[in-house]
mmCIF file with all atom_site columns, C-alpha atoms in Angstrom:
data_model
loop_
_atom_site.group_PDB
_atom_site.id
_atom_site.type_symbol
_atom_site.label_atom_id
_atom_site.label_alt_id
_atom_site.label_comp_id
_atom_site.label_asym_id
_atom_site.label_entity_id
_atom_site.label_seq_id
_atom_site.pdbx_PDB_ins_code
_atom_site.Cartn_x
_atom_site.Cartn_y
_atom_site.Cartn_z
_atom_site.occupancy
_atom_site.B_iso_or_equiv
_atom_site.pdbx_formal_charge
_atom_site.auth_seq_id
_atom_site.auth_comp_id
_atom_site.auth_asym_id
_atom_site.auth_atom_id
_atom_site.pdbx_PDB_model_num
ATOM 1   C CA . UNK U 1 1   ? 132.665 153.652 119.253 1.00 0.00 ? 1   UNK U CA 1
ATOM 2   C CA . UNK U 1 2   ? 133.873 157.067 118.108 1.00 0.00 ? 2   UNK U CA 1
ATOM 3   C CA . UNK U 1 3   ? 131.502 159.498 116.592 1.00 0.00 ? 3   UNK U CA 1
ATOM 4   C CA . UNK U 1 4   ? 131.902 162.797 114.696 1.00 0.00 ? 4   UNK U CA 1
ATOM 5   C CA . UNK U 1 5   ? 128.718 165.006 115.062 1.00 0.00 ? 5   UNK U CA 1
ATOM 6   C CA . UNK U 1 6   ? 127.829 168.041 113.021 1.00 0.00 ? 6   UNK U CA 1
ATOM 7   C CA . UNK U 1 7   ? 124.814 170.059 114.124 1.00 0.00 ? 7   UNK U CA 1
ATOM 8   C CA . UNK U 1 8   ? 124.721 173.938 114.058 1.00 0.00 ? 8   UNK U CA 1
ATOM 9   C CA . UNK U 1 9   ? 122.043 174.538 116.867 1.00 0.00 ? 9   UNK U CA 1
ATOM 10  C CA . UNK U 1 10  ? 124.370 174.699 119.975 1.00 0.00 ? 10  UNK U CA 1
ATOM 11  C CA . UNK U 1 11  ? 121.581 173.291 122.382 1.00 0.00 ? 11  UNK U CA 1
ATOM 12  C CA . UNK U 1 12  ? 120.890 170.280 120.116 1.00 0.00 ? 12  UNK U CA 1
ATOM 13  C CA . UNK U 1 13  ? 124.550 169.678 119.342 1.00 0.00 ? 13  UNK U CA 1
ATOM 14  C CA . UNK U 1 14  ? 125.204 169.556 123.276 1.00 0.00 ? 14  UNK U CA 1
ATOM 15  C CA . UNK U 1 15  ? 122.259 167.412 123.740 1.00 0.00 ? 15  UNK U CA 1
ATOM 16  C CA . UNK U 1 16  ? 123.212 164.909 121.255 1.00 0.00 ? 16  UNK U CA 1
ATOM 17  C CA . UNK U 1 17  ? 126.774 164.716 122.748 1.00 0.00 ? 17  UNK U CA 1
ATOM 18  C CA . UNK U 1 18  ? 125.388 164.176 126.266 1.00 0.00 ? 18  UNK U CA 1
ATOM 19  C CA . UNK U 1 19  ? 123.115 161.511 125.009 1.00 0.00 ? 19  UNK U CA 1
ATOM 20  C CA . UNK U 1 20  ? 125.742 159.657 122.912 1.00 0.00 ? 20  UNK U CA 1
ATOM 21  C CA . UNK U 1 21  ? 128.309 159.706 125.656 1.00 0.00 ? 21  UNK U CA 1
ATOM 22  C CA . UNK U 1 22  ? 125.650 158.355 128.086 1.00 0.00 ? 22  UNK U CA 1
ATOM 23  C CA . UNK U 1 23  ? 125.594 155.249 125.839 1.00 0.00 ? 23  UNK U CA 1
ATOM 24  C CA . UNK U 1 24  ? 129.318 154.718 125.775 1.00 0.00 ? 24  UNK U CA 1
ATOM 25  C CA . UNK U 1 25  ? 130.148 156.564 122.697 1.00 0.00 ? 25  UNK U CA 1
ATOM 26  C CA . UNK U 1 26  ? 133.172 158.686 122.282 1.00 0.00 ? 26  UNK U CA 1
ATOM 27  C CA . UNK U 1 27  ? 132.697 162.077 120.701 1.00 0.00 ? 27  UNK U CA 1
ATOM 28  C CA . UNK U 1 28  ? 135.820 162.667 118.582 1.00 0.00 ? 28  UNK U CA 1
ATOM 29  C CA . UNK U 1 29  ? 134.547 165.920 117.294 1.00 0.00 ? 29  UNK U CA 1
ATOM 30  C CA . UNK U 1 30  ? 131.374 168.101 117.543 1.00 0.00 ? 30  UNK U CA 1
ATOM 31  C CA . UNK U 1 31  ? 131.233 170.780 114.871 1.00 0.00 ? 31  UNK U CA 1
ATOM 32  C CA . UNK U 1 32  ? 128.815 173.340 113.511 1.00 0.00 ? 32  UNK U CA 1
ATOM 33  C CA . UNK U 1 33  ? 129.741 173.921 109.966 1.00 0.00 ? 33  UNK U CA 1
ATOM 34  C CA . UNK U 1 34  ? 130.491 171.934 106.668 1.00 0.00 ? 34  UNK U CA 1
ATOM 35  C CA . UNK U 1 35  ? 134.154 172.669 106.371 1.00 0.00 ? 35  UNK U CA 1
ATOM 36  C CA . UNK U 1 36  ? 134.850 171.746 109.904 1.00 0.00 ? 36  UNK U CA 1
ATOM 37  C CA . UNK U 1 37  ? 132.823 168.609 109.326 1.00 0.00 ? 37  UNK U CA 1
ATOM 38  C CA . UNK U 1 38  ? 134.870 167.554 106.565 1.00 0.00 ? 38  UNK U CA 1
ATOM 39  C CA . UNK U 1 39  ? 138.137 168.167 108.135 1.00 0.00 ? 39  UNK U CA 1
ATOM 40  C CA . UNK U 1 40  ? 137.038 166.318 111.263 1.00 0.00 ? 40  UNK U CA 1
ATOM 41  C CA . UNK U 1 41  ? 136.012 163.226 109.178 1.00 0.00 ? 41  UNK U CA 1
ATOM 42  C CA . UNK U 1 42  ? 139.151 162.944 107.416 1.00 0.00 ? 42  UNK U CA 1
ATOM 43  C CA . UNK U 1 43  ? 141.224 163.544 110.558 1.00 0.00 ? 43  UNK U CA 1
ATOM 44  C CA . UNK U 1 44  ? 139.434 161.264 112.989 1.00 0.00 ? 44  UNK U CA 1
ATOM 45  C CA . UNK U 1 45  ? 138.125 158.659 110.655 1.00 0.00 ? 45  UNK U CA 1
ATOM 46  C CA . UNK U 1 46  ? 135.310 157.866 113.153 1.00 0.00 ? 46  UNK U CA 1
ATOM 47  C CA . UNK U 1 47  ? 133.205 154.710 113.255 1.00 0.00 ? 47  UNK U CA 1
ATOM 48  C CA . UNK U 1 48  ? 130.159 156.502 112.351 1.00 0.00 ? 48  UNK U CA 1
ATOM 49  C CA . UNK U 1 49  ? 129.377 160.323 111.538 1.00 0.00 ? 49  UNK U CA 1
ATOM 50  C CA . UNK U 1 50  ? 126.129 161.969 112.670 1.00 0.00 ? 50  UNK U CA 1
ATOM 51  C CA . UNK U 1 51  ? 125.404 164.738 110.332 1.00 0.00 ? 51  UNK U CA 1
ATOM 52  C CA . UNK U 1 52  ? 122.921 167.478 109.865 1.00 0.00 ? 52  UNK U CA 1
ATOM 53  C CA . UNK U 1 53  ? 122.145 168.441 106.022 1.00 0.00 ? 53  UNK U CA 1
ATOM 54  C CA . UNK U 1 54  ? 121.922 172.307 106.242 1.00 0.00 ? 54  UNK U CA 1
ATOM 55  C CA . UNK U 1 55  ? 124.891 173.731 107.982 1.00 0.00 ? 55  UNK U CA 1
ATOM 56  C CA . UNK U 1 56  ? 126.791 177.089 107.785 1.00 0.00 ? 56  UNK U CA 1
ATOM 57  C CA . UNK U 1 57  ? 127.984 178.779 105.869 1.00 0.00 ? 57  UNK U CA 1
ATOM 58  C CA . UNK U 1 58  ? 124.961 178.695 103.485 1.00 0.00 ? 58  UNK U CA 1
ATOM 59  C CA . UNK U 1 59  ? 122.564 176.383 105.373 1.00 0.00 ? 59  UNK U CA 1
ATOM 60  C CA . UNK U 1 60  ? 121.748 174.525 101.880 1.00 0.00 ? 60  UNK U CA 1
ATOM 61  C CA . UNK U 1 61  ? 123.354 171.211 101.763 1.00 0.00 ? 61  UNK U CA 1
ATOM 62  C CA . UNK U 1 62  ? 126.955 171.468 103.399 1.00 0.00 ? 62  UNK U CA 1
ATOM 63  C CA . UNK U 1 63  ? 126.456 168.499 105.649 1.00 0.00 ? 63  UNK U CA 1
ATOM 64  C CA . UNK U 1 64  ? 125.708 166.064 103.112 1.00 0.00 ? 64  UNK U CA 1
ATOM 65  C CA . UNK U 1 65  ? 128.249 167.455 100.572 1.00 0.00 ? 65  UNK U CA 1
ATOM 66  C CA . UNK U 1 66  ? 130.948 166.958 103.357 1.00 0.00 ? 66  UNK U CA 1
ATOM 67  C CA . UNK U 1 67  ? 129.495 163.474 103.984 1.00 0.00 ? 67  UNK U CA 1
ATOM 68  C CA . UNK U 1 68  ? 129.874 162.593 100.190 1.00 0.00 ? 68  UNK U CA 1
ATOM 69  C CA . UNK U 1 69  ? 133.211 163.955 100.058 1.00 0.00 ? 69  UNK U CA 1
ATOM 70  C CA . UNK U 1 70  ? 134.560 161.977 103.010 1.00 0.00 ? 70  UNK U CA 1
ATOM 71  C CA . UNK U 1 71  ? 133.020 158.932 101.634 1.00 0.00 ? 71  UNK U CA 1
ATOM 72  C CA . UNK U 1 72  ? 134.781 159.504 98.607  1.00 0.00 ? 72  UNK U CA 1
ATOM 73  C CA . UNK U 1 73  ? 138.311 159.711 100.431 1.00 0.00 ? 73  UNK U CA 1
ATOM 74  C CA . UNK U 1 74  ? 137.303 157.121 103.133 1.00 0.00 ? 74  UNK U CA 1
ATOM 75  C CA . UNK U 1 75  ? 135.213 154.596 101.250 1.00 0.00 ? 75  UNK U CA 1
ATOM 76  C CA . UNK U 1 76  ? 132.447 153.050 103.514 1.00 0.00 ? 76  UNK U CA 1
ATOM 77  C CA . UNK U 1 77  ? 132.637 155.700 106.176 1.00 0.00 ? 77  UNK U CA 1
ATOM 78  C CA . UNK U 1 78  ? 129.327 155.247 108.038 1.00 0.00 ? 78  UNK U CA 1
ATOM 79  C CA . UNK U 1 79  ? 127.235 158.248 107.911 1.00 0.00 ? 79  UNK U CA 1
ATOM 80  C CA . UNK U 1 80  ? 123.906 158.984 109.750 1.00 0.00 ? 80  UNK U CA 1
ATOM 81  C CA . UNK U 1 81  ? 122.048 161.954 108.537 1.00 0.00 ? 81  UNK U CA 1
ATOM 82  C CA . UNK U 1 82  ? 119.639 163.502 111.031 1.00 0.00 ? 82  UNK U CA 1
ATOM 83  C CA . UNK U 1 83  ? 117.805 166.390 109.593 1.00 0.00 ? 83  UNK U CA 1
ATOM 84  C CA . UNK U 1 84  ? 114.531 168.212 109.172 1.00 0.00 ? 84  UNK U CA 1
ATOM 85  C CA . UNK U 1 85  ? 114.739 167.660 105.534 1.00 0.00 ? 85  UNK U CA 1
ATOM 86  C CA . UNK U 1 86  ? 114.717 165.158 102.710 1.00 0.00 ? 86  UNK U CA 1
ATOM 87  C CA . UNK U 1 87  ? 117.333 166.191 100.049 1.00 0.00 ? 87  UNK U CA 1
ATOM 88  C CA . UNK U 1 88  ? 116.630 163.712 97.425  1.00 0.00 ? 88  UNK U CA 1
ATOM 89  C CA . UNK U 1 89  ? 119.459 164.230 94.990  1.00 0.00 ? 89  UNK U CA 1
ATOM 90  C CA . UNK U 1 90  ? 122.234 164.139 97.507  1.00 0.00 ? 90  UNK U CA 1
ATOM 91  C CA . UNK U 1 91  ? 120.590 161.332 99.480  1.00 0.00 ? 91  UNK U CA 1
ATOM 92  C CA . UNK U 1 92  ? 120.512 159.369 96.391  1.00 0.00 ? 92  UNK U CA 1
ATOM 93  C CA . UNK U 1 93  ? 124.276 160.075 95.828  1.00 0.00 ? 93  UNK U CA 1
ATOM 94  C CA . UNK U 1 94  ? 125.120 158.886 99.255  1.00 0.00 ? 94  UNK U CA 1
ATOM 95  C CA . UNK U 1 95  ? 123.393 155.725 98.545  1.00 0.00 ? 95  UNK U CA 1
ATOM 96  C CA . UNK U 1 96  ? 124.798 155.087 95.242  1.00 0.00 ? 96  UNK U CA 1
ATOM 97  C CA . UNK U 1 97  ? 128.189 153.437 96.196  1.00 0.00 ? 97  UNK U CA 1
ATOM 98  C CA . UNK U 1 98  ? 126.369 150.440 97.486  1.00 0.00 ? 98  UNK U CA 1
ATOM 99  C CA . UNK U 1 99  ? 128.820 149.872 100.502 1.00 0.00 ? 99  UNK U CA 1
ATOM 100 C CA . UNK U 1 100 ? 126.215 150.279 103.339 1.00 0.00 ? 100 UNK U CA 1
ATOM 101 C CA . UNK U 1 101 ? 126.744 152.003 106.597 1.00 0.00 ? 101 UNK U CA 1
ATOM 102 C CA . UNK U 1 102 ? 124.085 154.651 105.621 1.00 0.00 ? 102 UNK U CA 1
ATOM 103 C CA . UNK U 1 103 ? 121.202 156.085 107.613 1.00 0.00 ? 103 UNK U CA 1
ATOM 104 C CA . UNK U 1 104 ? 118.581 158.993 107.125 1.00 0.00 ? 104 UNK U CA 1
ATOM 105 C CA . UNK U 1 105 ? 116.328 160.126 110.055 1.00 0.00 ? 105 UNK U CA 1
ATOM 106 C CA . UNK U 1 106 ? 114.035 163.024 110.381 1.00 0.00 ? 106 UNK U CA 1
ATOM 107 C CA . UNK U 1 107 ? 114.505 164.988 113.611 1.00 0.00 ? 107 UNK U CA 1
ATOM 108 C CA . UNK U 1 108 ? 110.943 165.576 114.326 1.00 0.00 ? 108 UNK U CA 1
ATOM 109 C CA . UNK U 1 109 ? 110.222 161.682 113.901 1.00 0.00 ? 109 UNK U CA 1
ATOM 110 C CA . UNK U 1 110 ? 112.852 160.389 116.496 1.00 0.00 ? 110 UNK U CA 1
ATOM 111 C CA . UNK U 1 111 ? 110.401 159.954 119.317 1.00 0.00 ? 111 UNK U CA 1
ATOM 112 C CA . UNK U 1 112 ? 113.087 158.339 121.794 1.00 0.00 ? 112 UNK U CA 1
ATOM 113 C CA . UNK U 1 113 ? 116.618 158.091 122.746 1.00 0.00 ? 113 UNK U CA 1
ATOM 114 C CA . UNK U 1 114 ? 116.702 154.326 122.453 1.00 0.00 ? 114 UNK U CA 1
ATOM 115 C CA . UNK U 1 115 ? 115.467 154.522 118.839 1.00 0.00 ? 115 UNK U CA 1
ATOM 116 C CA . UNK U 1 116 ? 118.292 156.894 117.839 1.00 0.00 ? 116 UNK U CA 1
ATOM 117 C CA . UNK U 1 117 ? 121.023 155.204 119.638 1.00 0.00 ? 117 UNK U CA 1
ATOM 118 C CA . UNK U 1 118 ? 120.014 151.916 117.993 1.00 0.00 ? 118 UNK U CA 1
ATOM 119 C CA . UNK U 1 119 ? 120.212 153.613 114.620 1.00 0.00 ? 119 UNK U CA 1
ATOM 120 C CA . UNK U 1 120 ? 123.549 154.994 115.296 1.00 0.00 ? 120 UNK U CA 1
ATOM 121 C CA . UNK U 1 121 ? 124.910 151.548 116.292 1.00 0.00 ? 121 UNK U CA 1
ATOM 122 C CA . UNK U 1 122 ? 123.236 149.988 113.167 1.00 0.00 ? 122 UNK U CA 1
ATOM 123 C CA . UNK U 1 123 ? 124.707 152.420 110.637 1.00 0.00 ? 123 UNK U CA 1
ATOM 124 C CA . UNK U 1 124 ? 128.213 152.178 112.495 1.00 0.00 ? 124 UNK U CA 1
ATOM 125 C CA . UNK U 1 125 ? 127.979 148.263 111.810 1.00 0.00 ? 125 UNK U CA 1
ATOM 126 C CA . UNK U 1 126 ? 127.477 148.660 108.297 1.00 0.00 ? 126 UNK U CA 1
ATOM 127 C CA . UNK U 1 127 ? 123.656 148.459 108.171 1.00 0.00 ? 127 UNK U CA 1
ATOM 128 C CA . UNK U 1 128 ? 120.960 150.941 107.121 1.00 0.00 ? 128 UNK U CA 1
ATOM 129 C CA . UNK U 1 129 ? 118.622 153.009 109.235 1.00 0.00 ? 129 UNK U CA 1
ATOM 130 C CA . UNK U 1 130 ? 115.980 154.947 107.311 1.00 0.00 ? 130 UNK U CA 1
ATOM 131 C CA . UNK U 1 131 ? 113.057 156.918 108.261 1.00 0.00 ? 131 UNK U CA 1
ATOM 132 C CA . UNK U 1 132 ? 109.955 155.614 106.609 1.00 0.00 ? 132 UNK U CA 1
ATOM 133 C CA . UNK U 1 133 ? 108.976 159.203 105.439 1.00 0.00 ? 133 UNK U CA 1
ATOM 134 C CA . UNK U 1 134 ? 112.452 159.314 103.929 1.00 0.00 ? 134 UNK U CA 1
ATOM 135 C CA . UNK U 1 135 ? 112.058 155.790 102.391 1.00 0.00 ? 135 UNK U CA 1
ATOM 136 C CA . UNK U 1 136 ? 108.549 157.166 100.886 1.00 0.00 ? 136 UNK U CA 1
ATOM 137 C CA . UNK U 1 137 ? 110.167 160.195 99.122  1.00 0.00 ? 137 UNK U CA 1
ATOM 138 C CA . UNK U 1 138 ? 113.127 158.655 97.800  1.00 0.00 ? 138 UNK U CA 1
ATOM 139 C CA . UNK U 1 139 ? 111.159 155.623 96.062  1.00 0.00 ? 139 UNK U CA 1
ATOM 140 C CA . UNK U 1 140 ? 108.524 158.034 94.944  1.00 0.00 ? 140 UNK U CA 1
ATOM 141 C CA . UNK U 1 141 ? 110.426 158.522 91.545  1.00 0.00 ? 141 UNK U CA 1
ATOM 142 C CA . UNK U 1 142 ? 111.188 154.684 90.966  1.00 0.00 ? 142 UNK U CA 1
ATOM 143 C CA . UNK U 1 143 ? 110.986 153.204 87.710  1.00 0.00 ? 143 UNK U CA 1
ATOM 144 C CA . UNK U 1 144 ? 108.885 150.178 86.718  1.00 0.00 ? 144 UNK U CA 1
ATOM 145 C CA . UNK U 1 145 ? 111.426 149.097 84.241  1.00 0.00 ? 145 UNK U CA 1
ATOM 146 C CA . UNK U 1 146 ? 114.090 148.629 86.708  1.00 0.00 ? 146 UNK U CA 1
ATOM 147 C CA . UNK U 1 147 ? 114.648 145.145 88.527  1.00 0.00 ? 147 UNK U CA 1
ATOM 148 C CA . UNK U 1 148 ? 112.669 146.447 91.387  1.00 0.00 ? 148 UNK U CA 1
ATOM 149 C CA . UNK U 1 149 ? 109.692 146.536 89.121  1.00 0.00 ? 149 UNK U CA 1
ATOM 150 C CA . UNK U 1 150 ? 109.465 142.932 89.370  1.00 0.00 ? 150 UNK U CA 1
ATOM 151 C CA . UNK U 1 151 ? 108.694 142.896 92.952  1.00 0.00 ? 151 UNK U CA 1
ATOM 152 C CA . UNK U 1 152 ? 105.083 142.265 93.997  1.00 0.00 ? 152 UNK U CA 1
ATOM 153 C CA . UNK U 1 153 ? 103.262 144.765 96.286  1.00 0.00 ? 153 UNK U CA 1
ATOM 154 C CA . UNK U 1 154 ? 104.107 142.525 99.240  1.00 0.00 ? 154 UNK U CA 1
ATOM 155 C CA . UNK U 1 155 ? 107.747 142.357 98.351  1.00 0.00 ? 155 UNK U CA 1
ATOM 156 C CA . UNK U 1 156 ? 107.888 145.864 98.186  1.00 0.00 ? 156 UNK U CA 1
ATOM 157 C CA . UNK U 1 157 ? 106.287 146.230 101.622 1.00 0.00 ? 157 UNK U CA 1
ATOM 158 C CA . UNK U 1 158 ? 108.837 143.813 102.970 1.00 0.00 ? 158 UNK U CA 1
ATOM 159 C CA . UNK U 1 159 ? 111.519 145.988 101.227 1.00 0.00 ? 159 UNK U CA 1
ATOM 160 C CA . UNK U 1 160 ? 110.249 149.222 102.766 1.00 0.00 ? 160 UNK U CA 1
ATOM 161 C CA . UNK U 1 161 ? 110.626 147.513 106.125 1.00 0.00 ? 161 UNK U CA 1
ATOM 162 C CA . UNK U 1 162 ? 114.078 146.204 105.313 1.00 0.00 ? 162 UNK U CA 1
ATOM 163 C CA . UNK U 1 163 ? 115.061 149.594 104.462 1.00 0.00 ? 163 UNK U CA 1
ATOM 164 C CA . UNK U 1 164 ? 113.971 150.842 107.791 1.00 0.00 ? 164 UNK U CA 1
ATOM 165 C CA . UNK U 1 165 ? 116.530 148.416 109.427 1.00 0.00 ? 165 UNK U CA 1
ATOM 166 C CA . UNK U 1 166 ? 113.883 146.066 110.513 1.00 0.00 ? 166 UNK U CA 1
ATOM 167 C CA . UNK U 1 167 ? 114.702 142.314 111.116 1.00 0.00 ? 167 UNK U CA 1
ATOM 168 C CA . UNK U 1 168 ? 112.602 139.292 109.516 1.00 0.00 ? 168 UNK U CA 1
ATOM 169 C CA . UNK U 1 169 ? 110.902 138.948 113.072 1.00 0.00 ? 169 UNK U CA 1
ATOM 170 C CA . UNK U 1 170 ? 109.997 142.496 113.215 1.00 0.00 ? 170 UNK U CA 1
ATOM 171 C CA . UNK U 1 171 ? 108.762 142.580 109.523 1.00 0.00 ? 171 UNK U CA 1
ATOM 172 C CA . UNK U 1 172 ? 106.599 139.596 110.361 1.00 0.00 ? 172 UNK U CA 1
ATOM 173 C CA . UNK U 1 173 ? 105.190 141.249 113.358 1.00 0.00 ? 173 UNK U CA 1
ATOM 174 C CA . UNK U 1 174 ? 104.365 144.460 111.540 1.00 0.00 ? 174 UNK U CA 1
ATOM 175 C CA . UNK U 1 175 ? 102.691 142.792 108.458 1.00 0.00 ? 175 UNK U CA 1
ATOM 176 C CA . UNK U 1 176 ? 100.939 140.145 110.581 1.00 0.00 ? 176 UNK U CA 1
ATOM 177 C CA . UNK U 1 177 ? 102.658 137.178 108.974 1.00 0.00 ? 177 UNK U CA 1
ATOM 178 C CA . UNK U 1 178 ? 104.915 134.419 109.874 1.00 0.00 ? 178 UNK U CA 1
ATOM 179 C CA . UNK U 1 179 ? 108.706 134.915 109.786 1.00 0.00 ? 179 UNK U CA 1
ATOM 180 C CA . UNK U 1 180 ? 108.761 131.766 107.395 1.00 0.00 ? 180 UNK U CA 1
ATOM 181 C CA . UNK U 1 181 ? 106.797 133.706 104.898 1.00 0.00 ? 181 UNK U CA 1
ATOM 182 C CA . UNK U 1 182 ? 108.987 136.926 105.371 1.00 0.00 ? 182 UNK U CA 1
ATOM 183 C CA . UNK U 1 183 ? 112.091 134.740 104.743 1.00 0.00 ? 183 UNK U CA 1
ATOM 184 C CA . UNK U 1 184 ? 110.286 133.343 101.631 1.00 0.00 ? 184 UNK U CA 1
ATOM 185 C CA . UNK U 1 185 ? 109.951 136.971 100.410 1.00 0.00 ? 185 UNK U CA 1
ATOM 186 C CA . UNK U 1 186 ? 113.411 138.169 101.029 1.00 0.00 ? 186 UNK U CA 1
ATOM 187 C CA . UNK U 1 187 ? 114.577 135.188 99.031  1.00 0.00 ? 187 UNK U CA 1
ATOM 188 C CA . UNK U 1 188 ? 112.333 136.120 96.172  1.00 0.00 ? 188 UNK U CA 1
ATOM 189 C CA . UNK U 1 189 ? 113.535 139.794 96.446  1.00 0.00 ? 189 UNK U CA 1
ATOM 190 C CA . UNK U 1 190 ? 117.240 138.646 96.462  1.00 0.00 ? 190 UNK U CA 1
ATOM 191 C CA . UNK U 1 191 ? 116.448 136.409 93.255  1.00 0.00 ? 191 UNK U CA 1
ATOM 192 C CA . UNK U 1 192 ? 114.660 139.314 91.439  1.00 0.00 ? 192 UNK U CA 1
ATOM 193 C CA . UNK U 1 193 ? 117.533 141.689 92.183  1.00 0.00 ? 193 UNK U CA 1
ATOM 194 C CA . UNK U 1 194 ? 120.045 139.228 90.865  1.00 0.00 ? 194 UNK U CA 1
ATOM 195 C CA . UNK U 1 195 ? 121.964 139.151 94.255  1.00 0.00 ? 195 UNK U CA 1
ATOM 196 C CA . UNK U 1 196 ? 124.031 135.778 94.608  1.00 0.00 ? 196 UNK U CA 1
ATOM 197 C CA . UNK U 1 197 ? 123.714 133.611 97.634  1.00 0.00 ? 197 UNK U CA 1
ATOM 198 C CA . UNK U 1 198 ? 126.312 134.418 100.196 1.00 0.00 ? 198 UNK U CA 1
ATOM 199 C CA . UNK U 1 199 ? 127.184 133.339 103.882 1.00 0.00 ? 199 UNK U CA 1
ATOM 200 C CA . UNK U 1 200 ? 126.811 137.022 105.324 1.00 0.00 ? 200 UNK U CA 1
ATOM 201 C CA . UNK U 1 201 ? 124.108 139.663 105.402 1.00 0.00 ? 201 UNK U CA 1
ATOM 202 C CA . UNK U 1 202 ? 125.571 141.735 102.518 1.00 0.00 ? 202 UNK U CA 1
ATOM 203 C CA . UNK U 1 203 ? 122.824 140.672 100.336 1.00 0.00 ? 203 UNK U CA 1
ATOM 204 C CA . UNK U 1 204 ? 120.322 142.604 102.685 1.00 0.00 ? 204 UNK U CA 1
ATOM 205 C CA . UNK U 1 205 ? 122.377 145.712 102.590 1.00 0.00 ? 205 UNK U CA 1
ATOM 206 C CA . UNK U 1 206 ? 122.740 145.559 98.849  1.00 0.00 ? 206 UNK U CA 1
ATOM 207 C CA . UNK U 1 207 ? 119.123 144.938 98.273  1.00 0.00 ? 207 UNK U CA 1
ATOM 208 C CA . UNK U 1 208 ? 118.104 147.997 100.520 1.00 0.00 ? 208 UNK U CA 1
ATOM 209 C CA . UNK U 1 209 ? 120.628 150.226 98.678  1.00 0.00 ? 209 UNK U CA 1
ATOM 210 C CA . UNK U 1 210 ? 119.238 149.124 95.410  1.00 0.00 ? 210 UNK U CA 1
ATOM 211 C CA . UNK U 1 211 ? 115.777 149.819 96.533  1.00 0.00 ? 211 UNK U CA 1
ATOM 212 C CA . UNK U 1 212 ? 116.688 153.384 97.897  1.00 0.00 ? 212 UNK U CA 1
ATOM 213 C CA . UNK U 1 213 ? 118.670 154.147 94.871  1.00 0.00 ? 213 UNK U CA 1
ATOM 214 C CA . UNK U 1 214 ? 116.086 153.279 92.142  1.00 0.00 ? 214 UNK U CA 1
#
């Protein structure tokens, strides 16, 4: 699995390179600024990009801007944002196309290598990997008149855990309910969001993206 990595701090960048290589990822490019990131993404078309938000030259939002432009030119390019900051406006824009393959983790809340590597793989496969704090901030401005306003408090709890990339079994364990109950809640969520029945997991990704992009 090929990765393009963008991180301006040299020690952290080299550490991430070593970690990913130790887990059988191929590093197609490791860059330290926004323009180089965009070029690397378009040149290499990686299986997943791991991107910091604030990169040179201005240290504002170059990482997310490069990721957005790359996804415009390469629709569905998987992007995992790894940052100290939650940039709500551009994070919502990143989620807006509904194609999946999106993650957003906060650096100081990634507590072990396995958690990070699992998130990279999940995003590369077209899923989502969202830090709960990021989820909380992105949904804070949600509107009650949207389809998501139809969800019950319990269904919203299930949605928040789905947005973190949890399986039904993991959600059941977290909420101390049966897996059958979680399955019923997810079915209700899909119905309230007008997501038609399909044979794949795309409805789950679409539901999560709709929730995060409210």
